[in-house]
mmCIF file of C-alpha atoms in Angstrom:
data_model
loop_
_atom_site.group_PDB
_atom_site.id
_atom_site.type_symbol
_atom_site.label_atom_id
_atom_site.label_comp_id
_atom_site.label_asym_id
_atom_site.label_seq_id
_atom_site.Cartn_x
_atom_site.Cartn_y
_atom_site.Cartn_z
ATOM 1 C CA UNK F 1 -159.676 34.535 38.881
ATOM 2 C CA UNK F 2 -156.253 35.593 37.795
ATOM 3 C CA UNK F 3 -153.506 33.672 39.117
ATOM 4 C CA UNK F 4 -151.421 36.414 40.995
ATOM 5 C CA UNK F 5 -153.134 39.664 41.804
ATOM 6 C CA UNK F 6 -151.450 42.834 42.568
ATOM 7 C CA UNK F 7 -152.930 46.329 43.193
ATOM 8 C CA UNK F 8 -151.226 48.517 40.498
ATOM 9 C CA UNK F 9 -151.205 51.677 42.601
ATOM 10 C CA UNK F 10 -149.741 54.221 42.659
ATOM 11 C CA UNK F 11 -148.930 54.337 46.295
ATOM 12 C CA UNK F 12 -147.572 57.315 47.739
ATOM 13 C CA UNK F 13 -146.153 57.672 51.001
ATOM 14 C CA UNK F 14 -143.725 60.092 52.959
ATOM 15 C CA UNK F 15 -140.093 59.306 53.409
ATOM 16 C CA UNK F 16 -139.592 57.423 56.529
ATOM 17 C CA UNK F 17 -142.739 55.732 56.468
ATOM 18 C CA UNK F 18 -143.259 51.747 56.410
ATOM 19 C CA UNK F 19 -144.602 50.455 53.002
ATOM 20 C CA UNK F 20 -146.532 47.355 52.741
ATOM 21 C CA UNK F 21 -146.877 45.937 49.276
ATOM 22 C CA UNK F 22 -149.064 42.922 48.646
ATOM 23 C CA UNK F 23 -150.026 40.062 46.414
ATOM 24 C CA UNK F 24 -152.542 37.422 46.508
ATOM 25 C CA UNK F 25 -152.512 34.285 44.436
ATOM 26 C CA UNK F 26 -154.896 31.537 43.648
ATOM 27 C CA UNK F 27 -152.786 28.237 43.096
ATOM 28 C CA UNK F 28 -152.067 26.873 46.408
ATOM 29 C CA UNK F 29 -149.173 24.838 45.092
ATOM 30 C CA UNK F 30 -146.826 27.875 44.354
ATOM 31 C CA UNK F 31 -143.705 27.426 46.580
ATOM 32 C CA UNK F 32 -141.284 29.747 45.434
ATOM 33 C CA UNK F 33 -141.876 33.501 45.959
ATOM 34 C CA UNK F 34 -139.988 36.541 44.584
ATOM 35 C CA UNK F 35 -140.300 40.235 44.812
ATOM 36 C CA UNK F 36 -138.647 42.337 41.963
ATOM 37 C CA UNK F 37 -137.930 45.950 41.776
ATOM 38 C CA UNK F 38 -138.051 47.650 38.509
ATOM 39 C CA UNK F 39 -136.836 51.368 38.185
ATOM 40 C CA UNK F 40 -138.194 53.589 35.217
ATOM 41 C CA UNK F 41 -136.419 52.450 31.928
ATOM 42 C CA UNK F 42 -134.772 49.524 33.352
ATOM 43 C CA UNK F 43 -135.235 45.742 33.648
ATOM 44 C CA UNK F 44 -136.460 44.171 36.758
ATOM 45 C CA UNK F 45 -134.174 43.238 39.404
ATOM 46 C CA UNK F 46 -134.450 40.417 42.177
ATOM 47 C CA UNK F 47 -134.849 42.005 45.390
ATOM 48 C CA UNK F 48 -136.087 39.153 47.694
ATOM 49 C CA UNK F 49 -136.485 35.305 47.159
ATOM 50 C CA UNK F 50 -138.463 32.789 49.437
ATOM 51 C CA UNK F 51 -139.171 29.323 49.781
ATOM 52 C CA UNK F 52 -142.595 28.329 51.429
ATOM 53 C CA UNK F 53 -144.114 30.094 54.144
ATOM 54 C CA UNK F 54 -142.536 32.431 56.817
ATOM 55 C CA UNK F 55 -140.452 35.806 56.929
ATOM 56 C CA UNK F 56 -137.059 36.904 55.432
ATOM 57 C CA UNK F 57 -135.386 39.902 56.134
ATOM 58 C CA UNK F 58 -132.663 41.868 54.324
ATOM 59 C CA UNK F 59 -131.736 45.108 55.542
ATOM 60 C CA UNK F 60 -134.677 47.331 55.264
ATOM 61 C CA UNK F 61 -136.928 44.883 53.203
ATOM 62 C CA UNK F 62 -138.998 41.866 54.726
ATOM 63 C CA UNK F 63 -140.602 39.381 52.648
ATOM 64 C CA UNK F 64 -143.613 37.512 54.363
ATOM 65 C CA UNK F 65 -145.657 34.607 52.929
ATOM 66 C CA UNK F 66 -148.932 33.297 54.364
ATOM 67 C CA UNK F 67 -149.744 30.242 52.287
ATOM 68 C CA UNK F 68 -152.770 29.550 54.309
ATOM 69 C CA UNK F 69 -154.351 32.738 53.192
ATOM 70 C CA UNK F 70 -152.410 32.662 49.677
ATOM 71 C CA UNK F 71 -150.945 36.064 50.317
ATOM 72 C CA UNK F 72 -147.299 37.684 50.207
ATOM 73 C CA UNK F 73 -146.270 40.975 51.354
ATOM 74 C CA UNK F 74 -143.071 42.971 50.945
ATOM 75 C CA UNK F 75 -142.340 45.586 53.861
ATOM 76 C CA UNK F 76 -139.996 48.504 53.307
ATOM 77 C CA UNK F 77 -138.957 50.246 56.724
ATOM 78 C CA UNK F 78 -137.578 53.619 56.642
ATOM 79 C CA UNK F 79 -138.591 53.973 53.212
ATOM 80 C CA UNK F 80 -136.368 56.466 51.133
ATOM 81 C CA UNK F 81 -137.205 58.379 47.769
ATOM 82 C CA UNK F 82 -134.589 55.975 46.050
ATOM 83 C CA UNK F 83 -136.937 53.139 46.612
ATOM 84 C CA UNK F 84 -139.433 54.788 44.387
ATOM 85 C CA UNK F 85 -139.859 51.964 41.654
ATOM 86 C CA UNK F 86 -142.327 49.461 40.643
ATOM 87 C CA UNK F 87 -142.512 46.345 42.667
ATOM 88 C CA UNK F 88 -143.293 42.849 40.946
ATOM 89 C CA UNK F 89 -144.475 40.132 42.978
ATOM 90 C CA UNK F 90 -143.854 36.689 41.472
ATOM 91 C CA UNK F 91 -144.254 32.964 42.233
ATOM 92 C CA UNK F 92 -143.628 29.668 40.900
ATOM 93 C CA UNK F 93 -144.607 25.918 41.427
ATOM 94 C CA UNK F 94 -141.152 24.257 41.713
ATOM 95 C CA UNK F 95 -137.376 25.507 41.364
ATOM 96 C CA UNK F 96 -137.254 24.636 37.633
ATOM 97 C CA UNK F 97 -141.066 26.048 36.867
ATOM 98 C CA UNK F 98 -141.630 29.280 34.933
ATOM 99 C CA UNK F 99 -142.156 32.321 36.804
ATOM 100 C CA UNK F 100 -145.699 33.843 36.856
ATOM 101 C CA UNK F 101 -145.278 37.603 37.503
ATOM 102 C CA UNK F 102 -147.952 40.087 39.272
ATOM 103 C CA UNK F 103 -148.487 43.472 37.320
ATOM 104 C CA UNK F 104 -146.718 45.488 39.572
ATOM 105 C CA UNK F 105 -147.173 48.337 42.095
ATOM 106 C CA UNK F 106 -146.018 51.795 41.479
ATOM 107 C CA UNK F 107 -144.486 53.305 44.671
ATOM 108 C CA UNK F 108 -143.682 56.902 45.114
ATOM 109 C CA UNK F 109 -141.647 57.954 48.125
ATOM 110 C CA UNK F 110 -142.145 61.644 48.756
ATOM 111 C CA UNK F 111 -139.187 63.523 50.129
ATOM 112 C CA UNK Q 1 -119.351 43.391 34.651
ATOM 113 C CA UNK Q 2 -121.842 40.697 34.705
ATOM 114 C CA UNK Q 3 -124.711 41.683 32.476
ATOM 115 C CA UNK Q 4 -127.221 41.207 30.057
ATOM 116 C CA UNK Q 5 -127.108 43.391 27.020
ATOM 117 C CA UNK Q 6 -129.995 43.978 24.396
ATOM 118 C CA UNK Q 7 -129.978 45.963 21.007
ATOM 119 C CA UNK Q 8 -131.490 48.082 20.027
ATOM 120 C CA UNK Q 9 -132.846 49.852 22.967
ATOM 121 C CA UNK Q 10 -135.402 51.743 20.890
ATOM 122 C CA UNK Q 11 -136.816 50.809 17.586
ATOM 123 C CA UNK Q 12 -139.658 51.911 15.439
ATOM 124 C CA UNK Q 13 -140.352 50.159 12.252
ATOM 125 C CA UNK Q 14 -143.377 49.228 9.764
ATOM 126 C CA UNK Q 15 -145.906 46.584 9.918
ATOM 127 C CA UNK Q 16 -144.189 43.414 7.841
ATOM 128 C CA UNK Q 17 -140.795 44.738 8.005
ATOM 129 C CA UNK Q 18 -138.466 41.558 9.463
ATOM 130 C CA UNK Q 19 -136.506 42.656 12.491
ATOM 131 C CA UNK Q 20 -134.209 41.087 15.085
ATOM 132 C CA UNK Q 21 -133.575 42.155 18.649
ATOM 133 C CA UNK Q 22 -130.195 40.788 19.794
ATOM 134 C CA UNK Q 23 -129.652 39.533 23.489
ATOM 135 C CA UNK Q 24 -126.236 38.476 24.951
ATOM 136 C CA UNK Q 25 -124.977 37.420 28.413
ATOM 137 C CA UNK Q 26 -121.476 37.261 29.663
ATOM 138 C CA UNK Q 27 -122.286 35.125 32.874
ATOM 139 C CA UNK Q 28 -122.260 31.698 31.196
ATOM 140 C CA UNK Q 29 -125.879 31.264 32.013
ATOM 141 C CA UNK Q 30 -127.741 28.154 30.508
ATOM 142 C CA UNK Q 31 -131.066 29.489 30.751
ATOM 143 C CA UNK Q 32 -132.439 32.528 28.789
ATOM 144 C CA UNK Q 33 -135.874 34.028 28.325
ATOM 145 C CA UNK Q 34 -137.804 36.671 26.442
ATOM 146 C CA UNK Q 35 -140.548 38.763 27.931
ATOM 147 C CA UNK Q 36 -142.822 41.392 26.842
ATOM 148 C CA UNK Q 37 -144.409 44.062 29.365
ATOM 149 C CA UNK Q 38 -147.105 45.864 28.562
ATOM 150 C CA UNK Q 39 -149.399 48.324 30.802
ATOM 151 C CA UNK Q 40 -151.946 46.332 32.626
ATOM 152 C CA UNK Q 41 -150.895 42.955 31.464
ATOM 153 C CA UNK Q 42 -147.468 42.919 33.194
ATOM 154 C CA UNK Q 43 -144.480 40.581 32.088
ATOM 155 C CA UNK Q 44 -145.400 37.602 29.796
ATOM 156 C CA UNK Q 45 -143.054 35.117 28.762
ATOM 157 C CA UNK Q 46 -142.484 34.757 24.955
ATOM 158 C CA UNK Q 47 -139.975 31.899 24.489
ATOM 159 C CA UNK Q 48 -137.221 30.368 26.756
ATOM 160 C CA UNK Q 49 -134.162 28.567 26.408
ATOM 161 C CA UNK Q 50 -132.810 25.826 28.903
ATOM 162 C CA UNK Q 51 -129.463 25.581 26.836
ATOM 163 C CA UNK Q 52 -127.880 25.686 23.333
ATOM 164 C CA UNK Q 53 -130.264 24.469 20.584
ATOM 165 C CA UNK Q 54 -133.187 23.913 23.199
ATOM 166 C CA UNK Q 55 -136.069 26.513 22.884
ATOM 167 C CA UNK Q 56 -139.651 26.296 23.842
ATOM 168 C CA UNK Q 57 -142.795 28.567 24.023
ATOM 169 C CA UNK Q 58 -143.721 30.720 26.807
ATOM 170 C CA UNK Q 59 -147.134 32.099 27.306
ATOM 171 C CA UNK Q 60 -147.369 34.254 24.136
ATOM 172 C CA UNK Q 61 -145.198 32.865 21.385
ATOM 173 C CA UNK Q 62 -147.371 33.809 18.638
ATOM 174 C CA UNK Q 63 -145.327 36.147 16.050
ATOM 175 C CA UNK Q 64 -142.029 35.458 17.447
ATOM 176 C CA UNK Q 65 -139.262 33.325 16.648
ATOM 177 C CA UNK Q 66 -136.050 32.501 18.575
ATOM 178 C CA UNK Q 67 -132.703 30.766 18.386
ATOM 179 C CA UNK Q 68 -129.989 29.532 20.579
ATOM 180 C CA UNK Q 69 -126.745 28.663 18.442
ATOM 181 C CA UNK Q 70 -124.363 29.716 21.165
ATOM 182 C CA UNK Q 71 -124.989 29.970 25.074
ATOM 183 C CA UNK Q 72 -124.351 33.527 25.358
ATOM 184 C CA UNK Q 73 -126.787 34.839 22.545
ATOM 185 C CA UNK Q 74 -130.407 34.369 22.178
ATOM 186 C CA UNK Q 75 -132.042 36.818 19.647
ATOM 187 C CA UNK Q 76 -135.580 37.308 19.154
ATOM 188 C CA UNK Q 77 -136.986 37.461 15.674
ATOM 189 C CA UNK Q 78 -140.278 38.923 14.563
ATOM 190 C CA UNK Q 79 -140.622 37.890 10.568
ATOM 191 C CA UNK Q 80 -143.583 40.165 10.211
ATOM 192 C CA UNK Q 81 -144.358 42.716 12.870
ATOM 193 C CA UNK Q 82 -147.785 43.855 13.591
ATOM 194 C CA UNK Q 83 -148.847 47.035 15.564
ATOM 195 C CA UNK Q 84 -149.917 44.649 18.543
ATOM 196 C CA UNK Q 85 -146.408 43.553 18.735
ATOM 197 C CA UNK Q 86 -145.694 47.290 20.034
ATOM 198 C CA UNK Q 87 -144.058 46.728 23.544
ATOM 199 C CA UNK Q 88 -141.213 46.807 25.966
ATOM 200 C CA UNK Q 89 -139.113 43.642 25.633
ATOM 201 C CA UNK Q 90 -136.693 42.231 28.158
ATOM 202 C CA UNK Q 91 -134.283 39.420 27.826
ATOM 203 C CA UNK Q 92 -133.368 37.467 30.751
ATOM 204 C CA UNK Q 93 -130.894 34.963 31.684
ATOM 205 C CA UNK Q 94 -130.203 32.678 34.782
ATOM 206 C CA UNK Q 95 -127.821 30.130 35.950
ATOM 207 C CA UNK Q 96 -128.615 26.278 36.205
ATOM 208 C CA UNK Q 97 -131.354 24.680 34.550
ATOM 209 C CA UNK Q 98 -135.114 25.864 34.233
ATOM 210 C CA UNK Q 99 -136.165 29.061 35.991
ATOM 211 C CA UNK Q 100 -133.338 29.174 38.535
ATOM 212 C CA UNK Q 101 -133.482 31.514 41.569
ATOM 213 C CA UNK Q 102 -132.140 34.676 40.160
ATOM 214 C CA UNK Q 103 -132.923 35.831 36.808
ATOM 215 C CA UNK Q 104 -130.934 38.808 35.474
ATOM 216 C CA UNK Q 105 -132.816 41.128 32.990
ATOM 217 C CA UNK Q 106 -131.376 43.364 30.360
ATOM 218 C CA UNK Q 107 -132.201 46.891 30.137
ATOM 219 C CA UNK Q 108 -135.249 46.570 27.705
ATOM 220 C CA UNK Q 109 -135.765 47.231 24.153
ATOM 221 C CA UNK Q 110 -138.877 49.516 23.493
ATOM 222 C CA UNK Q 111 -140.562 48.486 20.163
ATOM 223 C CA UNK Q 112 -143.094 50.326 18.112
ATOM 224 C CA UNK Q 113 -144.680 48.807 15.006
ATOM 225 C CA UNK Q 114 -146.391 51.319 12.790
#
């Protein structure tokens, strides 16, 4: 079983829809969870960062961690064409540990 | 502007011809790292450095070398490139020790080895 699993997509949704992106993981010791956004021909950029379980909201973005199910989600409200990108989940065991990335989900927001 | 720069952005070379990809950051970050990104495999860490003169292997270090003589620079060296090193390479930096909260990625270097 891979450490971090993420559906590669592509996921196509109409503009204005709520988008749900998900990752599952196998190591219950992960404590830090991140979402990166990567536009075509660009490097990844950190979008959301959460520690342990719970929700974190930042504008149209909400990150959710369910440690009991080993499942993390990123929700995008009122999706825009500019949200079209690849979204990578990432996690690590401790603050000083290396980051394990998911393979990314390609998202297309249709105008 | 705070940034991580990489050069070259695109490179086509032949098997066995030594090459260096440069990486520089202007944020005085201690931690720097190299990743490669391949379709279906995602981002994989090659090498990382927690400070000047301190480097360590990541998940896929074979065929690569790095050095950290100055805080701002972290070049990636391929002594004898092979076609399986054709990939998209990213340099990243972050403040603090280890993998701190925010990694800043460079724009990427697309390498093709013929």
